[in-house]
Amino acid sequence: MTSHGTITDEALDYGALREELWSAAIGCDDARAVALARATVGEGEPAQRAAAAERVLLELIAPVQERVGLHWAANTITVAQEHAATAINERCISAVADLMAGAPADPARGRVTVACVDGEWHALPARLVAEVLRLRGWTVDYLGAQVPSEHLVAHLHHRVSDAVLLSSSIPTHLPTAHAAISACQAAGVPVMAGGAAFGPQGRYARRMRAAWAADARGAHALLEQGLRRPSVAEAVLPDVDLPHLKDQEYTLVRQTKRQLVKQTLVDVENAFPPMRAYSAYQLERTIEDIDHIVGYLATALYVDDAGLFTRFLVWTADILAARGVPPRCLLPVLDALLARLGDFPRATAVLAEARKLLTVPGPGKPA
């Protein structure tokens, strides 16, 4: 660093900087983390500082946050450490944004609204996109986490936007995301989706007639190309995009989810008597796991993609294995659901495929 605490250009080793930010975040040292982020932006002309700020957001903070998630999944950090590190990374984003505040928007750009789907509390990816777009001259209305669709549309009526950028990390929010996309399009505003919820290469976003970007730079590129405003005549209800919903499997599983979880819990307990000796905490976690499994099954039926469910089951099996729980404990849950949903051909096909993955080990698959 220089005497003013600024990292000089020639000293920028982002690998080392990421290690330093990781150490600060995991060590709950928010002062050191924020100082690092600010110093890495450095001094210089406005364009140079904007480019440096973007690198700090996307090549320093974002990779460290991804590492936090990977270490939580591997059970090498605690939930408390994960929460603290995420909060520190959010503070670093705010610090960079504060440094760059006051830079005028580019008149050649437009206004965009960035928001998370209702129920989605993972707001950090959306915040990164919002700040990068600001750095590139866009006027951004950032609405944050968990924005109900009706409030999002009300905002669009109040402040005209050239596009809505909708973020979601959890696939079970896809039906809600689809409703939000359709509502925005009915208001005449094009939608760009982003986040892990929308599947590999944004496959689910495209099924919902939304544009898709893998990251903030991709979002900027699409916005520069221009997104066509949908006409009122083009607006359709969500189920028109997904004709397979006519078989009612998704609707019935969703509507009976609470009862299905309770029934599955009874079936699993009968198949695995030692569960009757579970502590209240263990029982609560088991119910939570079954609830997640049924939720992901319903979502797989919604988008008509067994892969959504099987990816979740394999991920869950890896999470359990990292915590010393045999992945085979998921089999009684799948068997119970197969028995309960025997009259649902799409659901049973999804469950059978997931069961096969858990019982036939292969490269990258849990035994």
PDB file of N, CA, C and O in Angstrom, residues 182-234:
ATOM      1  N   SER A 182     -44.511 -12.440 -15.686  1.00  0.00           N
ATOM      2  CA  SER A 182     -45.732 -12.214 -16.470  1.00  0.00           C
ATOM      3  C   SER A 182     -46.380 -10.882 -16.111  1.00  0.00           C
ATOM      4  O   SER A 182     -46.876 -10.162 -16.990  1.00  0.00           O
ATOM      5  N   ALA A 183     -46.379 -10.524 -14.820  1.00  0.00           N
ATOM      6  CA  ALA A 183     -46.986  -9.267 -14.381  1.00  0.00           C
ATOM      7  C   ALA A 183     -46.224  -8.067 -14.933  1.00  0.00           C
ATOM      8  O   ALA A 183     -46.832  -7.083 -15.374  1.00  0.00           O
ATOM      9  N   CYS A 184     -44.899  -8.141 -14.922  1.00  0.00           N
ATOM     10  CA  CYS A 184     -44.091  -7.042 -15.467  1.00  0.00           C
ATOM     11  C   CYS A 184     -44.307  -6.910 -16.974  1.00  0.00           C
ATOM     12  O   CYS A 184     -44.425  -5.788 -17.500  1.00  0.00           O
ATOM     13  N   GLN A 185     -44.365  -8.034 -17.657  1.00  0.00           N
ATOM     14  CA  GLN A 185     -44.580  -7.996 -19.097  1.00  0.00           C
ATOM     15  C   GLN A 185     -45.964  -7.441 -19.432  1.00  0.00           C
ATOM     16  O   GLN A 185     -46.137  -6.709 -20.406  1.00  0.00           O
ATOM     17  N   ALA A 186     -46.955  -7.782 -18.586  1.00  0.00           N
ATOM     18  CA  ALA A 186     -48.300  -7.234 -18.792  1.00  0.00           C
ATOM     19  C   ALA A 186     -48.318  -5.726 -18.615  1.00  0.00           C
ATOM     20  O   ALA A 186     -49.166  -5.029 -19.195  1.00  0.00           O
ATOM     21  N   ALA A 187     -47.365  -5.219 -17.799  1.00  0.00           N
ATOM     22  CA  ALA A 187     -47.235  -3.770 -17.609  1.00  0.00           C
ATOM     23  C   ALA A 187     -46.405  -3.130 -18.714  1.00  0.00           C
ATOM     24  O   ALA A 187     -46.148  -1.914 -18.683  1.00  0.00           O
ATOM     25  N   GLY A 188     -45.971  -3.934 -19.690  1.00  0.00           N
ATOM     26  CA  GLY A 188     -45.218  -3.412 -20.823  1.00  0.00           C
ATOM     27  C   GLY A 188     -43.738  -3.265 -20.600  1.00  0.00           C
ATOM     28  O   GLY A 188     -43.056  -2.557 -21.353  1.00  0.00           O
ATOM     29  N   VAL A 189     -43.196  -3.937 -19.564  1.00  0.00           N
ATOM     30  CA  VAL A 189     -41.774  -3.819 -19.251  1.00  0.00           C
ATOM     31  C   VAL A 189     -41.072  -5.151 -19.486  1.00  0.00           C
ATOM     32  O   VAL A 189     -41.510  -6.176 -18.951  1.00  0.00           O
ATOM     33  N   PRO A 190     -40.004  -5.175 -20.267  1.00  0.00           N
ATOM     34  CA  PRO A 190     -39.270  -6.428 -20.485  1.00  0.00           C
ATOM     35  C   PRO A 190     -38.543  -6.862 -19.221  1.00  0.00           C
ATOM     36  O   PRO A 190     -38.174  -6.035 -18.376  1.00  0.00           O
ATOM     37  N   VAL A 191     -38.318  -8.164 -19.102  1.00  0.00           N
ATOM     38  CA  VAL A 191     -37.699  -8.729 -17.896  1.00  0.00           C
ATOM     39  C   VAL A 191     -36.456  -9.509 -18.279  1.00  0.00           C
ATOM     40  O   VAL A 191     -36.454 -10.282 -19.243  1.00  0.00           O
ATOM     41  N   MET A 192     -35.408  -9.300 -17.492  1.00  0.00           N
ATOM     42  CA  MET A 192     -34.198 -10.106 -17.577  1.00  0.00           C
ATOM     43  C   MET A 192     -34.049 -10.841 -16.239  1.00  0.00           C
ATOM     44  O   MET A 192     -34.148 -10.226 -15.186  1.00  0.00           O
ATOM     45  N   ALA A 193     -33.851 -12.141 -16.299  1.00  0.00           N
ATOM     46  CA  ALA A 193     -33.709 -12.943 -15.089  1.00  0.00           C
ATOM     47  C   ALA A 193     -32.253 -13.324 -14.882  1.00  0.00           C
ATOM     48  O   ALA A 193     -31.474 -13.418 -15.825  1.00  0.00           O
ATOM     49  N   GLY A 194     -31.900 -13.538 -13.615  1.00  0.00           N
ATOM     50  CA  GLY A 194     -30.559 -13.977 -13.282  1.00  0.00           C
ATOM     51  C   GLY A 194     -30.548 -14.692 -11.956  1.00  0.00           C
ATOM     52  O   GLY A 194     -31.442 -14.505 -11.123  1.00  0.00           O
ATOM     53  N   GLY A 195     -29.540 -15.550 -11.766  1.00  0.00           N
ATOM     54  CA  GLY A 195     -29.435 -16.291 -10.518  1.00  0.00           C
ATOM     55  C   GLY A 195     -29.571 -17.783 -10.728  1.00  0.00           C
ATOM     56  O   GLY A 195     -30.132 -18.247 -11.725  1.00  0.00           O
ATOM     57  N   ALA A 196     -29.064 -18.545  -9.753  1.00  0.00           N
ATOM     58  CA  ALA A 196     -29.028 -20.002  -9.868  1.00  0.00           C
ATOM     59  C   ALA A 196     -30.395 -20.631  -9.996  1.00  0.00           C
ATOM     60  O   ALA A 196     -30.534 -21.734 -10.538  1.00  0.00           O
ATOM     61  N   ALA A 197     -31.441 -19.973  -9.497  1.00  0.00           N
ATOM     62  CA  ALA A 197     -32.781 -20.554  -9.550  1.00  0.00           C
ATOM     63  C   ALA A 197     -33.230 -20.842 -10.972  1.00  0.00           C
ATOM     64  O   ALA A 197     -34.007 -21.781 -11.203  1.00  0.00           O
ATOM     65  N   PHE A 198     -32.734 -20.067 -11.931  1.00  0.00           N
ATOM     66  CA  PHE A 198     -33.236 -20.179 -13.298  1.00  0.00           C
ATOM     67  C   PHE A 198     -32.562 -21.282 -14.104  1.00  0.00           C
ATOM     68  O   PHE A 198     -32.792 -21.397 -15.314  1.00  0.00           O
ATOM     69  N   GLY A 199     -31.751 -22.095 -13.434  1.00  0.00           N
ATOM     70  CA  GLY A 199     -31.233 -23.308 -14.046  1.00  0.00           C
ATOM     71  C   GLY A 199     -30.010 -23.094 -14.907  1.00  0.00           C
ATOM     72  O   GLY A 199     -29.595 -21.959 -15.175  1.00  0.00           O
ATOM     73  N   PRO A 200     -29.401 -24.208 -15.343  1.00  0.00           N
ATOM     74  CA  PRO A 200     -28.212 -24.132 -16.195  1.00  0.00           C
ATOM     75  C   PRO A 200     -28.480 -23.313 -17.449  1.00  0.00           C
ATOM     76  O   PRO A 200     -29.453 -23.542 -18.162  1.00  0.00           O
ATOM     77  N   GLN A 201     -27.627 -22.316 -17.683  1.00  0.00           N
ATOM     78  CA  GLN A 201     -27.755 -21.438 -18.847  1.00  0.00           C
ATOM     79  C   GLN A 201     -29.112 -20.751 -18.929  1.00  0.00           C
ATOM     80  O   GLN A 201     -29.572 -20.394 -20.019  1.00  0.00           O
ATOM     81  N   GLY A 202     -29.751 -20.572 -17.785  1.00  0.00           N
ATOM     82  CA  GLY A 202     -31.008 -19.835 -17.755  1.00  0.00           C
ATOM     83  C   GLY A 202     -32.173 -20.517 -18.441  1.00  0.00           C
ATOM     84  O   GLY A 202     -33.102 -19.861 -18.914  1.00  0.00           O
ATOM     85  N   ARG A 203     -32.168 -21.847 -18.442  1.00  0.00           N
ATOM     86  CA  ARG A 203     -33.191 -22.570 -19.213  1.00  0.00           C
ATOM     87  C   ARG A 203     -34.619 -22.248 -18.755  1.00  0.00           C
ATOM     88  O   ARG A 203     -35.544 -22.183 -19.576  1.00  0.00           O
ATOM     89  N   TYR A 204     -34.816 -22.046 -17.453  1.00  0.00           N
ATOM     90  CA  TYR A 204     -36.176 -21.792 -16.969  1.00  0.00           C
ATOM     91  C   TYR A 204     -36.607 -20.359 -17.257  1.00  0.00           C
ATOM     92  O   TYR A 204     -37.793 -20.100 -17.507  1.00  0.00           O
ATOM     93  N   ALA A 205     -35.666 -19.437 -17.262  1.00  0.00           N
ATOM     94  CA  ALA A 205     -36.001 -18.057 -17.616  1.00  0.00           C
ATOM     95  C   ALA A 205     -36.555 -18.002 -19.038  1.00  0.00           C
ATOM     96  O   ALA A 205     -37.560 -17.325 -19.306  1.00  0.00           O
ATOM     97  N   ARG A 206     -35.924 -18.714 -19.929  1.00  0.00           N
ATOM     98  CA  ARG A 206     -36.356 -18.684 -21.326  1.00  0.00           C
ATOM     99  C   ARG A 206     -37.732 -19.336 -21.492  1.00  0.00           C
ATOM    100  O   ARG A 206     -38.531 -18.912 -22.318  1.00  0.00           O
ATOM    101  N   ARG A 207     -38.017 -20.371 -20.705  1.00  0.00           N
ATOM    102  CA  ARG A 207     -39.351 -20.975 -20.766  1.00  0.00           C
ATOM    103  C   ARG A 207     -40.416 -19.992 -20.308  1.00  0.00           C
ATOM    104  O   ARG A 207     -41.584 -20.114 -20.670  1.00  0.00           O
ATOM    105  N   MET A 208     -40.009 -19.037 -19.481  1.00  0.00           N
ATOM    106  CA  MET A 208     -40.943 -18.038 -18.964  1.00  0.00           C
ATOM    107  C   MET A 208     -40.907 -16.751 -19.793  1.00  0.00           C
ATOM    108  O   MET A 208     -41.417 -15.727 -19.370  1.00  0.00           O
ATOM    109  N   ARG A 209     -40.253 -16.822 -20.955  1.00  0.00           N
ATOM    110  CA  ARG A 209     -40.187 -15.710 -21.909  1.00  0.00           C
ATOM    111  C   ARG A 209     -39.439 -14.505 -21.355  1.00  0.00           C
ATOM    112  O   ARG A 209     -39.743 -13.361 -21.680  1.00  0.00           O
ATOM    113  N   ALA A 210     -38.469 -14.756 -20.498  1.00  0.00           N
ATOM    114  CA  ALA A 210     -37.609 -13.682 -19.995  1.00  0.00           C
ATOM    115  C   ALA A 210     -36.229 -13.809 -20.620  1.00  0.00           C
ATOM    116  O   ALA A 210     -35.790 -14.915 -20.962  1.00  0.00           O
ATOM    117  N   ALA A 211     -35.545 -12.687 -20.761  1.00  0.00           N
ATOM    118  CA  ALA A 211     -34.134 -12.738 -21.148  1.00  0.00           C
ATOM    119  C   ALA A 211     -33.352 -13.265 -19.949  1.00  0.00           C
ATOM    120  O   ALA A 211     -33.860 -13.320 -18.828  1.00  0.00           O
ATOM    121  N   TRP A 212     -32.122 -13.653 -20.183  1.00  0.00           N
ATOM    122  CA  TRP A 212     -31.310 -14.207 -19.097  1.00  0.00           C
ATOM    123  C   TRP A 212     -29.868 -13.764 -19.249  1.00  0.00           C
ATOM    124  O   TRP A 212     -29.323 -13.707 -20.367  1.00  0.00           O
ATOM    125  N   ALA A 213     -29.244 -13.428 -18.119  1.00  0.00           N
ATOM    126  CA  ALA A 213     -27.823 -13.076 -18.108  1.00  0.00           C
ATOM    127  C   ALA A 213     -27.135 -13.842 -16.997  1.00  0.00           C
ATOM    128  O   ALA A 213     -27.690 -13.990 -15.900  1.00  0.00           O
ATOM    129  N   ALA A 214     -25.937 -14.319 -17.278  1.00  0.00           N
ATOM    130  CA  ALA A 214     -25.196 -15.118 -16.300  1.00  0.00           C
ATOM    131  C   ALA A 214     -24.595 -14.272 -15.194  1.00  0.00           C
ATOM    132  O   ALA A 214     -24.385 -14.752 -14.080  1.00  0.00           O
ATOM    133  N   ASP A 215     -24.307 -12.994 -15.496  1.00  0.00           N
ATOM    134  CA  ASP A 215     -23.643 -12.150 -14.512  1.00  0.00           C
ATOM    135  C   ASP A 215     -23.902 -10.689 -14.838  1.00  0.00           C
ATOM    136  O   ASP A 215     -24.632 -10.354 -15.786  1.00  0.00           O
ATOM    137  N   ALA A 216     -23.308  -9.799 -14.039  1.00  0.00           N
ATOM    138  CA  ALA A 216     -23.560  -8.369 -14.203  1.00  0.00           C
ATOM    139  C   ALA A 216     -23.083  -7.853 -15.552  1.00  0.00           C
ATOM    140  O   ALA A 216     -23.751  -7.023 -16.190  1.00  0.00           O
ATOM    141  N   ARG A 217     -21.925  -8.315 -15.997  1.00  0.00           N
ATOM    142  CA  ARG A 217     -21.416  -7.854 -17.286  1.00  0.00           C
ATOM    143  C   ARG A 217     -22.304  -8.346 -18.427  1.00  0.00           C
ATOM    144  O   ARG A 217     -22.546  -7.621 -19.396  1.00  0.00           O
ATOM    145  N   GLY A 218     -22.802  -9.569 -18.297  1.00  0.00           N
ATOM    146  CA  GLY A 218     -23.734 -10.074 -19.294  1.00  0.00           C
ATOM    147  C   GLY A 218     -25.029  -9.277 -19.306  1.00  0.00           C
ATOM    148  O   GLY A 218     -25.618  -9.028 -20.373  1.00  0.00           O
ATOM    149  N   ALA A 219     -25.492  -8.878 -18.119  1.00  0.00           N
ATOM    150  CA  ALA A 219     -26.711  -8.072 -18.029  1.00  0.00           C
ATOM    151  C   ALA A 219     -26.517  -6.732 -18.732  1.00  0.00           C
ATOM    152  O   ALA A 219     -27.393  -6.266 -19.474  1.00  0.00           O
ATOM    153  N   HIS A 220     -25.358  -6.104 -18.511  1.00  0.00           N
ATOM    154  CA  HIS A 220     -25.062  -4.831 -19.178  1.00  0.00           C
ATOM    155  C   HIS A 220     -25.056  -5.004 -20.699  1.00  0.00           C
ATOM    156  O   HIS A 220     -25.620  -4.167 -21.430  1.00  0.00           O
ATOM    157  N   ALA A 221     -24.449  -6.081 -21.166  1.00  0.00           N
ATOM    158  CA  ALA A 221     -24.376  -6.303 -22.614  1.00  0.00           C
ATOM    159  C   ALA A 221     -25.766  -6.446 -23.221  1.00  0.00           C
ATOM    160  O   ALA A 221     -26.059  -5.880 -24.281  1.00  0.00           O
ATOM    161  N   LEU A 222     -26.654  -7.190 -22.548  1.00  0.00           N
ATOM    162  CA  LEU A 222     -28.019  -7.350 -23.062  1.00  0.00           C
ATOM    163  C   LEU A 222     -28.777  -6.027 -23.043  1.00  0.00           C
ATOM    164  O   LEU A 222     -29.531  -5.717 -23.968  1.00  0.00           O
ATOM    165  N   LEU A 223     -28.588  -5.262 -21.975  1.00  0.00           N
ATOM    166  CA  LEU A 223     -29.271  -3.973 -21.899  1.00  0.00           C
ATOM    167  C   LEU A 223     -28.781  -3.026 -22.993  1.00  0.00           C
ATOM    168  O   LEU A 223     -29.574  -2.261 -23.560  1.00  0.00           O
ATOM    169  N   GLU A 224     -27.494  -3.086 -23.293  1.00  0.00           N
ATOM    170  CA  GLU A 224     -26.960  -2.254 -24.376  1.00  0.00           C
ATOM    171  C   GLU A 224     -27.579  -2.626 -25.713  1.00  0.00           C
ATOM    172  O   GLU A 224     -27.852  -1.764 -26.547  1.00  0.00           O
ATOM    173  N   GLN A 225     -27.798  -3.929 -25.920  1.00  0.00           N
ATOM    174  CA  GLN A 225     -28.433  -4.373 -27.167  1.00  0.00           C
ATOM    175  C   GLN A 225     -29.876  -3.891 -27.235  1.00  0.00           C
ATOM    176  O   GLN A 225     -30.411  -3.654 -28.318  1.00  0.00           O
ATOM    177  N   GLY A 226     -30.494  -3.779 -26.068  1.00  0.00           N
ATOM    178  CA  GLY A 226     -31.882  -3.332 -26.005  1.00  0.00           C
ATOM    179  C   GLY A 226     -32.836  -4.500 -25.881  1.00  0.00           C
ATOM    180  O   GLY A 226     -32.736  -5.474 -26.641  1.00  0.00           O
ATOM    181  N   LEU A 227     -33.737  -4.425 -24.917  1.00  0.00           N
ATOM    182  CA  LEU A 227     -34.766  -5.440 -24.743  1.00  0.00           C
ATOM    183  C   LEU A 227     -36.086  -4.878 -25.269  1.00  0.00           C
ATOM    184  O   LEU A 227     -36.499  -3.779 -24.876  1.00  0.00           O
ATOM    185  N   ARG A 228     -36.727  -5.630 -26.128  1.00  0.00           N
ATOM    186  CA  ARG A 228     -37.980  -5.167 -26.723  1.00  0.00           C
ATOM    187  C   ARG A 228     -39.093  -5.139 -25.681  1.00  0.00           C
ATOM    188  O   ARG A 228     -39.280  -6.096 -24.920  1.00  0.00           O
ATOM    189  N   ARG A 229     -39.822  -4.028 -25.646  1.00  0.00           N
ATOM    190  CA  ARG A 229     -40.953  -3.942 -24.729  1.00  0.00           C
ATOM    191  C   ARG A 229     -42.100  -4.822 -25.236  1.00  0.00           C
ATOM    192  O   ARG A 229     -42.498  -4.718 -26.389  1.00  0.00           O
ATOM    193  N   PRO A 230     -42.639  -5.685 -24.369  1.00  0.00           N
ATOM    194  CA  PRO A 230     -43.757  -6.526 -24.801  1.00  0.00           C
ATOM    195  C   PRO A 230     -45.029  -5.701 -24.930  1.00  0.00           C
ATOM    196  O   PRO A 230     -45.229  -4.732 -24.188  1.00  0.00           O
ATOM    197  N   SER A 231     -45.861  -6.069 -25.873  1.00  0.00           N
ATOM    198  CA  SER A 231     -47.152  -5.399 -26.021  1.00  0.00           C
ATOM    199  C   SER A 231     -48.171  -6.050 -25.097  1.00  0.00           C
ATOM    200  O   SER A 231     -47.982  -7.178 -24.631  1.00  0.00           O
ATOM    201  N   VAL A 232     -49.243  -5.343 -24.816  1.00  0.00           N
ATOM    202  CA  VAL A 232     -50.293  -5.888 -23.961  1.00  0.00           C
ATOM    203  C   VAL A 232     -50.856  -7.168 -24.574  1.00  0.00           C
ATOM    204  O   VAL A 232     -51.184  -8.127 -23.869  1.00  0.00           O
ATOM    205  N   ALA A 233     -50.926  -7.202 -25.896  1.00  0.00           N
ATOM    206  CA  ALA A 233     -51.479  -8.381 -26.574  1.00  0.00           C
ATOM    207  C   ALA A 233     -50.611  -9.612 -26.363  1.00  0.00           C
ATOM    208  O   ALA A 233     -51.090 -10.746 -26.438  1.00  0.00           O
ATOM    209  N   GLU A 234     -49.309  -9.396 -26.106  1.00  0.00           N
ATOM    210  CA  GLU A 234     -48.391 -10.525 -25.918  1.00  0.00           C
ATOM    211  C   GLU A 234     -48.435 -11.085 -24.505  1.00  0.00           C
ATOM    212  O   GLU A 234     -47.946 -12.173 -24.252  1.00  0.00           O
TER     213      GLU A 234
END
